[in-house]
Coordinates of N, CA and C in Angstrom, one line a residue:
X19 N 133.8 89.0 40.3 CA 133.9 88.8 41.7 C 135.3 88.4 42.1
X20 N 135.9 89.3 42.7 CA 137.4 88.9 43.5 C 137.3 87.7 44.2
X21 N 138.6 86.4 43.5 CA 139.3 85.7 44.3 C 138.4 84.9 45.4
X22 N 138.5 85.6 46.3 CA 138.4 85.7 47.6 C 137.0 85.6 48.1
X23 N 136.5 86.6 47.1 CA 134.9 85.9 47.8 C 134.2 84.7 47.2
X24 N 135.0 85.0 46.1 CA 134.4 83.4 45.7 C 135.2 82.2 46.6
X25 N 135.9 82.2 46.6 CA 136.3 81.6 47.8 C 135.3 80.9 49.1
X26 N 135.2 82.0 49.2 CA 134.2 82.3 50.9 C 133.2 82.2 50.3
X27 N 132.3 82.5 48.8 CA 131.0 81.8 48.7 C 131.0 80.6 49.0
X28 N 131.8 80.1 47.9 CA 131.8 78.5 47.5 C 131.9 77.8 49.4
X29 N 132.7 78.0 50.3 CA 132.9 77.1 51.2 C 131.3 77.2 52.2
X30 N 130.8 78.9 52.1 CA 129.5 79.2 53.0 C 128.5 78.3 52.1
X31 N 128.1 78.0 51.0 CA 127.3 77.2 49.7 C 127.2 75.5 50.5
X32 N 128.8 75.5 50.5 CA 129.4 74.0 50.7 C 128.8 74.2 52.5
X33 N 129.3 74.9 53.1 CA 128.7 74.3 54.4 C 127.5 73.6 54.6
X34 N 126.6 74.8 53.9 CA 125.2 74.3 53.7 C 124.5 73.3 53.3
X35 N 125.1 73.1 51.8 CA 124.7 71.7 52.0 C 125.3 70.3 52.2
X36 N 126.1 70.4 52.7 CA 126.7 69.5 53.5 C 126.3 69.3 54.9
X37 N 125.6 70.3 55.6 CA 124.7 70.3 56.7 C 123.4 69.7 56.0
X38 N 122.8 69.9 55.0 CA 121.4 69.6 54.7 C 121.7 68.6 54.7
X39 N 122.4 67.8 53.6 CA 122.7 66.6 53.1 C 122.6 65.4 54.4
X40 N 123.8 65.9 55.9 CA 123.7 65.6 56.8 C 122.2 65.2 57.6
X41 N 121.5 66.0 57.7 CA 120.3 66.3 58.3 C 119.0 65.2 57.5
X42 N 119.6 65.5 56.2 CA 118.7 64.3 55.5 C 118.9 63.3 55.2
X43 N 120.0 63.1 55.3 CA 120.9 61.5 55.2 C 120.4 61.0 56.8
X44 N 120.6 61.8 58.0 CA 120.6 61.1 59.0 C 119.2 59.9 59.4
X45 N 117.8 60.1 58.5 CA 116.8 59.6 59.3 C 116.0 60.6 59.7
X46 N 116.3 62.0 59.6 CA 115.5 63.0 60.3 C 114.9 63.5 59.5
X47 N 113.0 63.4 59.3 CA 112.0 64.0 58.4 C 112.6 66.0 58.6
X48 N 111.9 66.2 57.5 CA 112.0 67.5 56.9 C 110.7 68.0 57.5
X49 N 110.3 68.8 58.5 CA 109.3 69.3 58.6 C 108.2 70.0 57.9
X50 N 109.0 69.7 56.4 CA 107.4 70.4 55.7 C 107.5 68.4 54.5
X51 N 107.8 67.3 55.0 CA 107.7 66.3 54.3 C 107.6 65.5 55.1
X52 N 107.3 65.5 56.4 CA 107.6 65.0 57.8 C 106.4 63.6 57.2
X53 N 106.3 62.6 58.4 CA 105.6 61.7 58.2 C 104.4 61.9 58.3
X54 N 102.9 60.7 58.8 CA 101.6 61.4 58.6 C 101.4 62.2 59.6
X55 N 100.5 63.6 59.3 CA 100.6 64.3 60.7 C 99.7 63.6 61.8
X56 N 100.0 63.8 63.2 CA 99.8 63.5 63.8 C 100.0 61.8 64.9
X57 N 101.1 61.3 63.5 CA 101.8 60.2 64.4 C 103.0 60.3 64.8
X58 N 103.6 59.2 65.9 CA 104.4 59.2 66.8 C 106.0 59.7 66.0
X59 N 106.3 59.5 64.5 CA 107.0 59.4 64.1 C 107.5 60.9 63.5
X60 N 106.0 61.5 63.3 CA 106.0 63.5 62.9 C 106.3 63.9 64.0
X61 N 105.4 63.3 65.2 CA 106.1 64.0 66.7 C 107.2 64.2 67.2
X62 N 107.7 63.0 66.7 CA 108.8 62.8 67.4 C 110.5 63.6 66.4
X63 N 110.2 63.4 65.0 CA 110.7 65.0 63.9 C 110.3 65.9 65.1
X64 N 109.2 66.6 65.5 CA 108.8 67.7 65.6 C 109.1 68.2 67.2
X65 N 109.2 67.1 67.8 CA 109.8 67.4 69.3 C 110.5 68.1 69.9
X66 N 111.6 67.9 69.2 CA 113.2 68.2 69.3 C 113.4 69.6 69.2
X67 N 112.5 70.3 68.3 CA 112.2 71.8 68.4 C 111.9 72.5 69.1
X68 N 110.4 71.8 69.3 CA 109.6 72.2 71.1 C 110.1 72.1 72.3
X69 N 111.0 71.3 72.5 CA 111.9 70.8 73.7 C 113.2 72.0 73.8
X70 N 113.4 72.4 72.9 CA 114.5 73.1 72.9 C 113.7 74.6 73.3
X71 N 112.9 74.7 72.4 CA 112.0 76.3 72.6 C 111.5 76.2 74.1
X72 N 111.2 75.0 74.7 CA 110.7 75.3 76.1 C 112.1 75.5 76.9
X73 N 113.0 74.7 76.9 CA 114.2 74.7 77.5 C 114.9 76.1 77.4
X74 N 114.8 76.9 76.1 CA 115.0 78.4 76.2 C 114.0 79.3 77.0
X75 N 112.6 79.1 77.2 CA 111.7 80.0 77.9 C 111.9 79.7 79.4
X76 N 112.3 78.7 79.5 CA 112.4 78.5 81.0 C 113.9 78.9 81.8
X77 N 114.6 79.0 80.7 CA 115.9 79.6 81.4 C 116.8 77.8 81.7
X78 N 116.8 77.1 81.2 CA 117.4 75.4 81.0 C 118.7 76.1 80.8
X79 N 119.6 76.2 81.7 CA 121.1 76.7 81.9 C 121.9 75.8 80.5
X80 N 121.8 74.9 80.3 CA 122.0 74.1 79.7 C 121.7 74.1 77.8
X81 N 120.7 74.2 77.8 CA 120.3 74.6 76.5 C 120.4 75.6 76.0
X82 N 120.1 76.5 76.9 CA 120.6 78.2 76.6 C 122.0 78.2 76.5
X83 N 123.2 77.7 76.6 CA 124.5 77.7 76.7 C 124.3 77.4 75.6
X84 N 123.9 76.2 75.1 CA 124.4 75.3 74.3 C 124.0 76.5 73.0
X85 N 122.6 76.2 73.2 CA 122.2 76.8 71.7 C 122.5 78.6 71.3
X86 N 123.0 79.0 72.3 CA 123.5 80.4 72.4 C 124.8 80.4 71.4
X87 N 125.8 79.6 72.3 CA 126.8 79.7 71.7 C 127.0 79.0 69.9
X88 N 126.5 78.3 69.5 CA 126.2 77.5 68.2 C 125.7 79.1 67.6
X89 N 124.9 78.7 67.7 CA 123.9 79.7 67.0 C 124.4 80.8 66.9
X90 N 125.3 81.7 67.7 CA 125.8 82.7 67.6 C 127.3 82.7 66.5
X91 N 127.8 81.5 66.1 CA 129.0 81.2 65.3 C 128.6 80.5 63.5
X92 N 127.0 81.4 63.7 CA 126.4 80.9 62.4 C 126.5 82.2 61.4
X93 N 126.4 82.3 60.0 CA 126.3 82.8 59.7 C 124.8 83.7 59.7
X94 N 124.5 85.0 59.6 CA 122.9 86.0 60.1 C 121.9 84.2 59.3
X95 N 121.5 84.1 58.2 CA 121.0 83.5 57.6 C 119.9 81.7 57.8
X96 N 121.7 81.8 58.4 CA 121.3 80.2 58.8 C 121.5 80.2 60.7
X97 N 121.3 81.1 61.2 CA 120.7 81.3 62.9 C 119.4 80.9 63.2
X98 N 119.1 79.9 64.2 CA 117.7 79.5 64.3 C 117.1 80.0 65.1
X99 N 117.6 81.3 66.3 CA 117.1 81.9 67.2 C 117.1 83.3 66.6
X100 N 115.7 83.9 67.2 CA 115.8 85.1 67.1 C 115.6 85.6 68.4
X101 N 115.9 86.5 68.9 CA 115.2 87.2 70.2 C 115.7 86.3 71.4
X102 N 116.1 85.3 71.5 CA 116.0 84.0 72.6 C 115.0 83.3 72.4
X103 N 114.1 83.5 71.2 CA 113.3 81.9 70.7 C 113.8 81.2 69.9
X104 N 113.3 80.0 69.4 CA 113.6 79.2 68.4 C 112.7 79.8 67.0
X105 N 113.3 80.1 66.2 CA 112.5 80.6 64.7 C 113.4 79.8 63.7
X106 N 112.4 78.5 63.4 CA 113.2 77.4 62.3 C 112.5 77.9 60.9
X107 N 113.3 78.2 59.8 CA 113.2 78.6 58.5 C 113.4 77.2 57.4
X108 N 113.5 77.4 56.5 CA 113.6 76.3 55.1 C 115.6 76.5 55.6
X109 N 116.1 78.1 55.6 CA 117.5 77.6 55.6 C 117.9 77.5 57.1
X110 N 117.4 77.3 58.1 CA 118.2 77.1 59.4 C 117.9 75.8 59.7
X111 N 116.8 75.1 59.3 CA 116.1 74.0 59.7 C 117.3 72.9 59.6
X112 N 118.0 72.8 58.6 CA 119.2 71.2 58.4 C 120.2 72.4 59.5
X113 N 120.7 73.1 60.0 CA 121.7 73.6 60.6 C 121.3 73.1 62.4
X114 N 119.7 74.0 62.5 CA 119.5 73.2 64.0 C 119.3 71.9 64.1
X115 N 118.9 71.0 63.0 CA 119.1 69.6 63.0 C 120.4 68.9 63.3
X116 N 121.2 69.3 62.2 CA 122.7 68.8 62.9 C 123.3 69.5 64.2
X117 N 123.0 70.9 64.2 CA 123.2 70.8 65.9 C 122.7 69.9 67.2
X118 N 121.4 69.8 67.2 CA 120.3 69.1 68.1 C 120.9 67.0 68.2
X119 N 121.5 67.2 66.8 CA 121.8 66.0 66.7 C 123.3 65.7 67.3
X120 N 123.5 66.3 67.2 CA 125.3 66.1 67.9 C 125.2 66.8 69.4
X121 N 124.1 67.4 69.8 CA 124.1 67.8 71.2 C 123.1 67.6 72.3
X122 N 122.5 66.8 71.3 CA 121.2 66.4 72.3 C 121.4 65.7 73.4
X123 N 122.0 64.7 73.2 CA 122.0 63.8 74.2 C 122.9 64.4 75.6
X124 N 123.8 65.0 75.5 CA 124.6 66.1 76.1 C 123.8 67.4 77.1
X125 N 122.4 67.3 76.5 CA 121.2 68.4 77.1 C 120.6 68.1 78.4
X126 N 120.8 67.8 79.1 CA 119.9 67.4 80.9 C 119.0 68.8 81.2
X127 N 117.7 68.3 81.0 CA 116.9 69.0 81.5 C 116.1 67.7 82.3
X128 N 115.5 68.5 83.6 CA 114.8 67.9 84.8 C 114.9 66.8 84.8
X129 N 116.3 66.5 85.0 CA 116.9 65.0 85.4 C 116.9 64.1 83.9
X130 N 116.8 64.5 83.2 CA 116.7 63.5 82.1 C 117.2 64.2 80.8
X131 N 117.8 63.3 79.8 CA 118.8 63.9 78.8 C 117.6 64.5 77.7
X132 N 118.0 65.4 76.9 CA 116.5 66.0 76.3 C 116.2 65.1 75.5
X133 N 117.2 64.6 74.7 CA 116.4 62.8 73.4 C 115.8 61.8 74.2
X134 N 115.7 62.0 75.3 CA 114.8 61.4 76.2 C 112.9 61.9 76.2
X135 N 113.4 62.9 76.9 CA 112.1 63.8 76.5 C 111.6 63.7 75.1
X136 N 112.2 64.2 74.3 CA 111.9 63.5 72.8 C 111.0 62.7 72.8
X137 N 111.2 61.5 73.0 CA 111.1 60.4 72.6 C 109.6 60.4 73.7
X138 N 109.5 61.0 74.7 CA 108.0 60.5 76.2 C 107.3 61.6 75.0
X139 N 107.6 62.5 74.6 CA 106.9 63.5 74.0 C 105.8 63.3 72.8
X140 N 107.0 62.2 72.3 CA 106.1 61.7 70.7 C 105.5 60.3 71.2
X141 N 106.0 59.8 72.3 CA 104.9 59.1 72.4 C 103.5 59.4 72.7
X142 N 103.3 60.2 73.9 CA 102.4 60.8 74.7 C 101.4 61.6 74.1
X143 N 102.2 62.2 72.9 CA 101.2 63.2 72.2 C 101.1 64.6 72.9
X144 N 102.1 65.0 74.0 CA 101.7 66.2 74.4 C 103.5 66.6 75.4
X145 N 103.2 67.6 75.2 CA 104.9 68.2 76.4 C 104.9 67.8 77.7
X146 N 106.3 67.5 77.9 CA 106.2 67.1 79.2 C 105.8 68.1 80.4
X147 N 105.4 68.3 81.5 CA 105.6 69.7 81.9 C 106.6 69.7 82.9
X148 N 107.2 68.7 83.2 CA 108.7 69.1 83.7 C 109.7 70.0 83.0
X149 N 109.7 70.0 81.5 CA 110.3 70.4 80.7 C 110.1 71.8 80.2
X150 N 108.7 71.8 79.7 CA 107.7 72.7 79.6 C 106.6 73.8 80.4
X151 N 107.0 73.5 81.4 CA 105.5 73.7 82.6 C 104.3 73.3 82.4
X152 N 103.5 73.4 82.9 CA 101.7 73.0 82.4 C 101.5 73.8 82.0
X153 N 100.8 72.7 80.9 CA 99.6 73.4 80.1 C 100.3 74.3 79.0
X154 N 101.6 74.4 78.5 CA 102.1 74.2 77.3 C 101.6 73.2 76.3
X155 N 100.6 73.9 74.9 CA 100.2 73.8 74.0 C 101.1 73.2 73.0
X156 N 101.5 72.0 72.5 CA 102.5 71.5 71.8 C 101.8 72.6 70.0
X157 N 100.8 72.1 70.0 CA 100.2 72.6 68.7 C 100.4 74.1 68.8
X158 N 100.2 74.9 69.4 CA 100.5 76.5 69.3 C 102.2 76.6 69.4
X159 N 102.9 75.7 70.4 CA 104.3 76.1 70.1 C 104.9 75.8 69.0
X160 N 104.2 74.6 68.1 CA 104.6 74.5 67.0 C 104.6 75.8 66.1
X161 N 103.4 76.1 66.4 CA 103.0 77.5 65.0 C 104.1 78.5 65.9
X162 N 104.3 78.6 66.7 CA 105.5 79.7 66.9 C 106.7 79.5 66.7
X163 N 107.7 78.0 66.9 CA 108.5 77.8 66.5 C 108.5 77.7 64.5
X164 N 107.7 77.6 64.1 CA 107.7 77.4 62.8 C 106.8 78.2 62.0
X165 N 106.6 79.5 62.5 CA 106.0 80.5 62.2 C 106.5 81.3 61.2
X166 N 107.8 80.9 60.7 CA 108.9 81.9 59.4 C 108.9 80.4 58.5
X167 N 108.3 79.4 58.3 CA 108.5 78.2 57.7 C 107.4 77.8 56.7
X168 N 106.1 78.4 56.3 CA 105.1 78.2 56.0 C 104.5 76.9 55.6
X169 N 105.6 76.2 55.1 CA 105.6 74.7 54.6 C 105.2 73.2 55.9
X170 N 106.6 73.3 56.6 CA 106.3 72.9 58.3 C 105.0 73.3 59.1
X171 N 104.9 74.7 59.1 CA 103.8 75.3 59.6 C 101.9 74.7 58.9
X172 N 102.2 74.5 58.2 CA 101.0 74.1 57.8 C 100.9 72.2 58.6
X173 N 102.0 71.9 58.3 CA 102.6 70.3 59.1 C 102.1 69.9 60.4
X174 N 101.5 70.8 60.7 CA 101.8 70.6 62.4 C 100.6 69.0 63.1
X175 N 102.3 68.1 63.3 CA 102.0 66.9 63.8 C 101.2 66.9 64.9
X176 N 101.2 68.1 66.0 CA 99.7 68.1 67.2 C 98.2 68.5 67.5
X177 N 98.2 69.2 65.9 CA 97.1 69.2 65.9 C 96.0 68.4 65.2
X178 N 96.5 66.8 65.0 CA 95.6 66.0 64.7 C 95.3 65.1 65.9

C-alpha cells in the first residue's frame, strides 16, 4: 500500500476511534449496552436521536442546518443520515454522539434548546409534541431510527 494511503488510513482509523472513545468516555450509554430498558436513564441515551429525527421531519431550520452540514463532511461510512432521516449504525452511532454533544445545546426547537427536550422526554416517557407533533410513537421512531443497528434495535427503552 502506497505512503499515502496509509497515511489517510491510519488518520480515518484514528478519527474513529477517538470519536468512539469520546462518546464513551463522555457518560453517554451505547444503545445496544444502554441502561435497563425502559428507565429514565435508557430514555434519556435514546432521546437525543428521536429529537433530532423529529426535528428533521418537521423541517426544524435549525437541526436540519446543523445536521446537514456535519453529516455531509463525514466520511460515506460514518454518515448518520440517509435520505433526510436519522439511520444510526454500530459505526455512526459514537460520530452523531459527539456531534449531538457539542451541538445540542446550540439546537432551539419550539422555544426551548433541544437537551432540554431531552431531558422532559426521558422523564415523561413519551415525545414532546411540540417537537414531534401528536401522537408520535417514541417506540416505532426508535425501530426506524435504529433500524440498520440490530443490537440498539432490539434495546428499545419505550417499549417497556
Amino acid at each position: 500500500m502506497p505512503r499515502s494511503r496509509r497515511a489517510a488510513a491510519l488518520v480515518t482509523t484514528t478519527a474513529a476511534l477517538l470519536l468512539g472513545a469520546a462518546a464513551c468516555g463522555s457518560g453517554q450509554a451505547s444503545p445496544d449496552t444502554s441502561a435497563s430498558p425502559g428507565t429514565t436513564a435508557a430514555r434519556d441515551s435514546d432521546a437525543m436521536a428521536l429529537l433530532i429525527q423529529c426535528g428533521l421531519s418537521r423541517g426544524a431550520p435549525s437541526v436540519v442546518q446543523a445536521v446537514r452540514a456535519y453529516d455531509a463532511s463525514q466520511p460515506a461510512r460514518l454518515r448518520f443520515t440517509e435520505g433526510g432521516n436519522l439511520r444510526l449504525t454500530r459505526a455512526s452511532y459514537p460520530v452523531f454522539v459527539a456531534w449531538y454533544q457539542s451541538h445540542a445545546s446550540g439546537l432551539v426547537v419550539a422555544g426551548q434548546p433541544l437537551d432540554r427536550w431531552q431531558q422532559k422526554a426521558a422523564a415523561s416517557g413519551a415525545l414532546p409534541a411540540a417537537v414531534c407533533g401528536a401522537g408520535v410513537s417514541a417506540r416505532q421512531l426508535h425501530d426506524q431510527v435504529y433500524a440498520q443497528y440490530p443490537t440498539a434495535l432490539k434495546n428499545n427503552p419505550w417499549s417497556h
